[in-house]
Amino acid sequence: MQAGTHPAVSARVSALTRRAVAPNPGPFTYTGTCSYIVGNGDVAIIDPGPDDPRHVEALLASIGGERLRYVLVTHTHRDHSPAARALKEATGAIIAGCAPYMPSESRRLDAPNLDAAHDPTYAPDIVLRDGDALEIGDASLVALATPGHTANHLCFALAKEQALFTGDHVMAWATTVIAPPDGSMGAYMASVEQLRGRGDRIYWPGHGEPVHDPQRFLRALLHHRRAREAAILQRLELGDETIAEIVAHIYEGVDKRLHLAAAMTALAHLEDLISRGRVDCTGQPVLQARFSPRRV
């Protein structure tokens, strides 16, 4: 392939990092999945993206003449992990990162088929745990467990550039969807709080542009989530009982294609509020359940 003939050839964004955007734009992926090539000579690819031959070809062209040592995966959603197989077959690279997706034992009869969002063929050679490090040339990437968006979500820290590759955990273009039972609002908020204790200079997310002032952004993100929680509690106090009623009021200006995601995130907030003794539910907390504020 001649240079410049592919629309998704990577662009250098720092001394150690290049970015290629997959051709999968949409309401949940923004301009497409960001795959990051880290290192020079010996390299790793973080979040290889969907199993799209065009994107795989672009990534391979971007590392022509270099050694792909690792393909790293933040989580197993189909827009992040499936291309790992093709890259391994083409280069012999080691697939490392999050654990495979494990379906919840408490399946929700009224929930959408969330299992379909995950890549069931993802098979890592190495499962990384919190604090595990991989050496790529003269750089090191360290895994950081950040459950919430998914139970198996990881971020990767590149200390040499004070950079954090955040997958879908923190993004500048939109708030992260938290969809139970795999997603957990309580775990997500704890994971965001965990990042506040770090000194990262920049975040490279799985979709959209970088976050240049992480600590300020995290403060705003936590404020937004708490404001959303307060709005849900207010709607319950005003008489709303169902998630459909709540979403219709507090997500009124949101693209209707995102209303199911909004409903799942509202459910995640309600699950968290129930666990903290703030909300009651008739039966199991599911999309069609009825909720009420707990009276002290």
Short mmCIF file of C-alpha atoms in Angstrom, two decimals:
data_model
loop_
_atom_site.label_atom_id
_atom_site.label_comp_id
_atom_site.label_asym_id
_atom_site.label_seq_id
_atom_site.Cartn_x
_atom_site.Cartn_y
_atom_site.Cartn_z
CA MET A 1 0.00 0.00 0.00
CA GLN A 2 1.39 3.39 -0.94
CA ALA A 3 1.76 6.01 1.77
CA GLY A 4 -1.26 8.26 2.09
CA THR A 5 -3.69 5.97 0.25
CA HIS A 6 -5.54 4.88 3.39
CA PRO A 7 -7.94 7.29 5.09
CA ALA A 8 -7.07 6.10 8.61
CA VAL A 9 -3.26 6.19 8.62
CA SER A 10 -1.99 7.03 12.10
CA ALA A 11 -0.91 10.49 13.19
CA ARG A 12 1.85 11.17 15.72
CA VAL A 13 0.43 12.88 18.80
CA SER A 14 3.51 12.73 21.07
CA ALA A 15 7.09 11.48 21.04
CA LEU A 16 5.98 7.96 21.99
CA THR A 17 2.38 7.85 20.76
CA ARG A 18 0.57 7.64 17.43
CA ARG A 19 -3.20 7.49 16.96
CA ALA A 20 -5.32 5.88 14.24
CA VAL A 21 -9.12 6.30 14.23
CA ALA A 22 -11.16 3.32 13.05
CA PRO A 23 -13.82 3.90 10.36
CA ASN A 24 -16.70 3.12 12.73
CA PRO A 25 -18.30 6.49 13.58
CA GLY A 26 -21.68 6.49 15.30
CA PRO A 27 -23.75 7.75 18.23
CA PHE A 28 -21.79 5.57 20.69
CA THR A 29 -18.36 5.78 19.04
CA TYR A 30 -18.24 9.45 17.99
CA THR A 31 -15.73 9.75 15.12
CA GLY A 32 -14.60 6.13 15.63
CA THR A 33 -12.48 4.04 17.96
CA CYS A 34 -9.03 5.47 18.71
CA SER A 35 -6.23 2.92 18.49
CA TYR A 36 -2.91 4.02 19.94
CA ILE A 37 0.55 2.88 18.84
CA VAL A 38 2.97 3.32 21.75
CA GLY A 39 6.73 3.19 21.36
CA ASN A 40 9.24 3.42 18.53
CA GLY A 41 10.87 0.35 17.03
CA ASP A 42 9.32 -2.01 19.58
CA VAL A 43 5.67 -1.00 19.89
CA ALA A 44 2.34 -1.86 21.48
CA ILE A 45 -1.13 -1.12 20.12
CA ILE A 46 -3.76 -0.14 22.68
CA ASP A 47 -7.37 -0.93 21.72
CA PRO A 48 -6.99 -2.36 18.21
CA GLY A 49 -10.65 -1.63 17.49
CA PRO A 50 -13.29 -3.48 15.45
CA ASP A 51 -12.49 -6.41 13.18
CA ASP A 52 -12.43 -4.19 10.10
CA PRO A 53 -9.79 -5.09 7.48
CA ARG A 54 -9.38 -1.40 6.57
CA HIS A 55 -8.41 -0.49 10.13
CA VAL A 56 -6.16 -3.52 10.57
CA GLU A 57 -4.41 -2.64 7.29
CA ALA A 58 -3.93 0.95 8.45
CA LEU A 59 -2.41 -0.17 11.74
CA LEU A 60 -0.06 -2.61 10.05
CA ALA A 61 0.99 0.06 7.54
CA SER A 62 1.64 2.48 10.40
CA ILE A 63 4.09 0.09 12.08
CA GLY A 64 5.80 -1.09 8.91
CA GLY A 65 9.37 -2.09 9.78
CA GLU A 66 8.68 -2.05 13.55
CA ARG A 67 8.10 -4.97 15.90
CA LEU A 68 4.60 -5.22 17.35
CA ARG A 69 5.19 -6.82 20.73
CA TYR A 70 1.81 -6.40 22.41
CA VAL A 71 -1.80 -5.74 21.52
CA LEU A 72 -3.40 -4.27 24.65
CA VAL A 73 -7.14 -4.20 25.29
CA THR A 74 -8.90 -1.93 27.80
CA HIS A 75 -12.22 -3.83 27.68
CA THR A 76 -14.09 -6.30 25.52
CA HIS A 77 -16.71 -4.18 23.77
CA ARG A 78 -16.83 -4.97 20.06
CA ASP A 79 -15.54 -1.54 19.04
CA HIS A 80 -12.33 -2.06 21.04
CA SER A 81 -11.03 -5.64 21.06
CA PRO A 82 -11.88 -7.79 17.99
CA ALA A 83 -9.02 -6.63 15.71
CA ALA A 84 -6.55 -8.08 18.24
CA ARG A 85 -6.88 -11.49 16.59
CA ALA A 86 -5.99 -10.25 13.12
CA LEU A 87 -3.01 -8.29 14.41
CA LYS A 88 -1.72 -11.32 16.31
CA GLU A 89 -2.10 -13.53 13.23
CA ALA A 90 -0.25 -10.98 11.08
CA THR A 91 2.62 -10.25 13.48
CA GLY A 92 2.80 -12.86 16.23
CA ALA A 93 2.17 -10.17 18.85
CA ILE A 94 1.03 -11.07 22.36
CA ILE A 95 -2.54 -10.13 23.25
CA ALA A 96 -2.63 -8.71 26.79
CA GLY A 97 -4.95 -6.63 28.90
CA CYS A 98 -8.37 -7.06 30.45
CA ALA A 99 -9.87 -10.39 31.43
CA PRO A 100 -12.39 -11.99 29.06
CA TYR A 101 -16.00 -10.93 29.50
CA MET A 102 -17.97 -13.03 31.99
CA PRO A 103 -21.78 -12.80 31.66
CA SER A 104 -23.55 -11.89 34.87
CA GLU A 105 -25.35 -14.68 36.70
CA SER A 106 -28.22 -12.28 37.41
CA ARG A 107 -29.53 -11.94 33.87
CA ARG A 108 -32.17 -9.21 33.47
CA LEU A 109 -35.20 -10.48 31.58
CA ASP A 110 -36.27 -6.98 30.59
CA ALA A 111 -32.79 -5.69 29.71
CA PRO A 112 -31.40 -5.45 26.19
CA ASN A 113 -29.01 -8.19 25.09
CA LEU A 114 -25.92 -6.55 26.55
CA ASP A 115 -23.85 -9.69 25.99
CA ALA A 116 -23.98 -8.87 22.28
CA ALA A 117 -21.97 -5.71 22.94
CA HIS A 118 -19.00 -7.82 24.05
CA ASP A 119 -16.45 -9.73 21.98
CA PRO A 120 -16.89 -13.43 22.90
CA THR A 121 -13.81 -14.48 20.91
CA TYR A 122 -11.38 -12.27 22.84
CA ALA A 123 -8.67 -14.60 24.17
CA PRO A 124 -5.75 -12.81 25.84
CA ASP A 125 -2.38 -14.49 26.16
CA ILE A 126 -1.81 -12.46 29.34
CA VAL A 127 -4.49 -11.10 31.67
CA LEU A 128 -3.18 -7.98 33.36
CA ARG A 129 -4.11 -7.03 36.90
CA ASP A 130 -3.93 -3.68 38.64
CA GLY A 131 -0.29 -2.55 38.77
CA ASP A 132 1.06 -5.06 36.23
CA ALA A 133 3.66 -3.54 33.89
CA LEU A 134 4.83 -4.34 30.37
CA GLU A 135 8.11 -3.11 28.92
CA ILE A 136 8.05 -1.84 25.32
CA GLY A 137 11.54 -0.78 24.30
CA ASP A 138 12.57 1.94 26.72
CA ALA A 139 8.98 2.67 27.78
CA SER A 140 6.73 0.96 30.31
CA LEU A 141 2.94 0.64 30.34
CA VAL A 142 1.21 -0.09 33.65
CA ALA A 143 -2.32 -1.48 33.93
CA LEU A 144 -4.80 0.30 36.18
CA ALA A 145 -8.03 -1.49 37.10
CA THR A 146 -10.96 0.88 36.48
CA PRO A 147 -14.21 -1.11 36.65
CA GLY A 148 -17.49 0.67 36.09
CA HIS A 149 -18.17 1.02 32.37
CA THR A 150 -17.52 -2.72 32.28
CA ALA A 151 -16.44 -5.02 35.09
CA ASN A 152 -13.18 -5.85 33.27
CA HIS A 153 -12.13 -2.32 32.27
CA LEU A 154 -8.45 -1.31 32.45
CA CYS A 155 -6.58 1.92 31.75
CA PHE A 156 -2.89 1.99 30.79
CA ALA A 157 -0.40 4.48 32.20
CA LEU A 158 2.65 5.66 30.26
CA ALA A 159 4.73 7.25 33.02
CA LYS A 160 7.38 8.53 30.63
CA GLU A 161 4.83 10.97 29.18
CA GLN A 162 2.59 11.27 32.26
CA ALA A 163 -0.15 9.94 30.00
CA LEU A 164 -3.10 7.65 30.69
CA PHE A 165 -4.93 5.69 27.99
CA THR A 166 -8.45 5.69 29.39
CA GLY A 167 -10.48 3.54 27.00
CA ASP A 168 -14.14 4.32 27.70
CA HIS A 169 -13.57 5.17 31.36
CA VAL A 170 -13.08 8.93 30.81
CA MET A 171 -13.83 10.70 27.52
CA ALA A 172 -14.07 14.37 26.65
CA TRP A 173 -16.80 14.09 24.01
CA ALA A 174 -19.47 12.38 26.15
CA THR A 175 -20.13 10.83 29.52
CA THR A 176 -19.51 7.10 29.85
CA VAL A 177 -22.47 4.73 29.54
CA ILE A 178 -22.89 2.54 32.64
CA ALA A 179 -25.16 -0.40 31.80
CA PRO A 180 -25.99 -2.96 34.54
CA PRO A 181 -25.44 -5.72 35.33
CA ASP A 182 -21.90 -5.62 33.85
CA GLY A 183 -21.62 -1.89 34.48
CA SER A 184 -21.74 -0.50 38.00
CA MET A 185 -22.17 3.14 39.00
CA GLY A 186 -20.67 2.56 42.43
CA ALA A 187 -17.58 0.94 40.90
CA TYR A 188 -17.37 3.66 38.27
CA MET A 189 -17.41 6.52 40.77
CA ALA A 190 -14.78 4.76 42.89
CA SER A 191 -12.60 4.30 39.79
CA VAL A 192 -12.91 7.99 38.90
CA GLU A 193 -11.99 8.93 42.46
CA GLN A 194 -8.95 6.66 42.14
CA LEU A 195 -7.69 8.72 39.19
CA ARG A 196 -7.85 11.90 41.28
CA GLY A 197 -4.88 10.64 43.26
CA ARG A 198 -2.66 10.40 40.19
CA GLY A 199 -0.45 12.98 38.49
CA ASP A 200 -1.26 12.28 34.84
CA ARG A 201 -0.77 15.23 32.48
CA ILE A 202 -2.99 14.01 29.64
CA TYR A 203 -5.65 11.38 28.94
CA TRP A 204 -5.92 9.58 25.61
CA PRO A 205 -9.48 8.17 25.43
CA GLY A 206 -10.96 5.41 23.29
CA HIS A 207 -13.07 7.94 21.38
CA GLY A 208 -12.59 11.62 20.66
CA GLU A 209 -9.91 14.11 21.53
CA PRO A 210 -7.53 14.06 24.52
CA VAL A 211 -8.24 15.48 27.96
CA HIS A 212 -5.54 18.10 28.62
CA ASP A 213 -6.36 19.02 32.24
CA PRO A 214 -7.31 15.70 33.81
CA GLN A 215 -7.84 16.81 37.40
CA ARG A 216 -10.13 19.67 36.43
CA PHE A 217 -12.00 17.36 34.07
CA LEU A 218 -12.44 14.70 36.77
CA ARG A 219 -13.89 17.28 39.17
CA ALA A 220 -16.39 18.33 36.51
CA LEU A 221 -17.20 14.70 35.71
CA LEU A 222 -17.91 13.84 39.34
CA HIS A 223 -20.04 16.99 39.68
CA HIS A 224 -22.05 15.95 36.60
CA ARG A 225 -22.68 12.45 37.95
CA ARG A 226 -23.75 13.78 41.34
CA ALA A 227 -26.02 16.32 39.65
CA ARG A 228 -27.60 13.52 37.62
CA GLU A 229 -28.10 11.51 40.80
CA ALA A 230 -29.75 14.54 42.44
CA ALA A 231 -32.01 14.99 39.40
CA ILE A 232 -33.13 11.35 39.62
CA LEU A 233 -33.91 11.75 43.32
CA GLN A 234 -35.84 14.95 42.56
CA ARG A 235 -37.93 13.21 39.90
CA LEU A 236 -38.79 10.45 42.39
CA GLU A 237 -39.81 13.08 44.95
CA LEU A 238 -42.02 14.70 42.28
CA GLY A 239 -43.82 11.41 41.69
CA ASP A 240 -41.96 9.66 38.89
CA GLU A 241 -41.84 5.93 39.54
CA THR A 242 -40.34 4.40 36.43
CA ILE A 243 -37.10 4.81 34.52
CA ALA A 244 -39.09 5.73 31.40
CA GLU A 245 -40.62 8.69 33.24
CA ILE A 246 -37.27 9.78 34.64
CA VAL A 247 -35.50 9.58 31.26
CA ALA A 248 -38.28 11.53 29.55
CA HIS A 249 -37.71 14.43 31.95
CA ILE A 250 -33.97 14.61 32.64
CA TYR A 251 -32.73 13.44 29.22
CA GLU A 252 -35.28 15.49 27.26
CA GLY A 253 -32.67 17.14 25.02
CA VAL A 254 -30.64 13.99 24.34
CA ASP A 255 -30.65 12.27 20.93
CA LYS A 256 -33.43 9.66 21.12
CA ARG A 257 -31.02 7.04 19.71
CA LEU A 258 -29.25 7.33 23.06
CA HIS A 259 -32.32 7.00 25.26
CA LEU A 260 -31.81 3.28 25.90
CA ALA A 261 -28.25 4.00 27.02
CA ALA A 262 -29.63 6.82 29.18
CA ALA A 263 -32.15 4.40 30.69
CA MET A 264 -29.41 1.91 31.53
CA THR A 265 -27.30 4.63 33.14
CA ALA A 266 -30.34 5.79 35.14
CA LEU A 267 -30.77 2.19 36.27
CA ALA A 268 -27.11 2.14 37.34
CA HIS A 269 -27.68 5.30 39.39
CA LEU A 270 -30.79 3.76 40.97
CA GLU A 271 -28.95 0.54 41.83
CA ASP A 272 -26.28 2.61 43.54
CA LEU A 273 -28.88 4.68 45.40
CA ILE A 274 -30.64 1.50 46.57
CA SER A 275 -27.33 0.11 47.87
CA ARG A 276 -26.82 3.35 49.83
CA GLY A 277 -30.30 3.29 51.34
CA ARG A 278 -31.63 6.31 49.41
CA VAL A 279 -34.17 4.58 47.15
CA ASP A 280 -36.61 1.66 47.42
CA CYS A 281 -37.67 -0.65 44.61
CA THR A 282 -40.59 -3.03 44.22
CA GLY A 283 -38.81 -6.30 43.50
CA GLN A 284 -35.58 -6.54 41.58
CA PRO A 285 -34.21 -3.25 40.14
CA VAL A 286 -34.78 -3.63 36.40
CA LEU A 287 -35.83 -1.28 33.61
CA GLN A 288 -39.56 -1.90 34.15
CA ALA A 289 -39.48 -1.75 37.97
CA ARG A 290 -41.08 0.94 40.11
CA PHE A 291 -38.91 3.06 42.37
CA SER A 292 -39.57 5.47 45.22
CA PRO A 293 -37.48 7.63 47.55
CA ARG A 294 -36.78 5.94 50.86
CA ARG A 295 -38.47 7.74 53.72
CA VAL A 296 -36.33 8.08 56.83
#
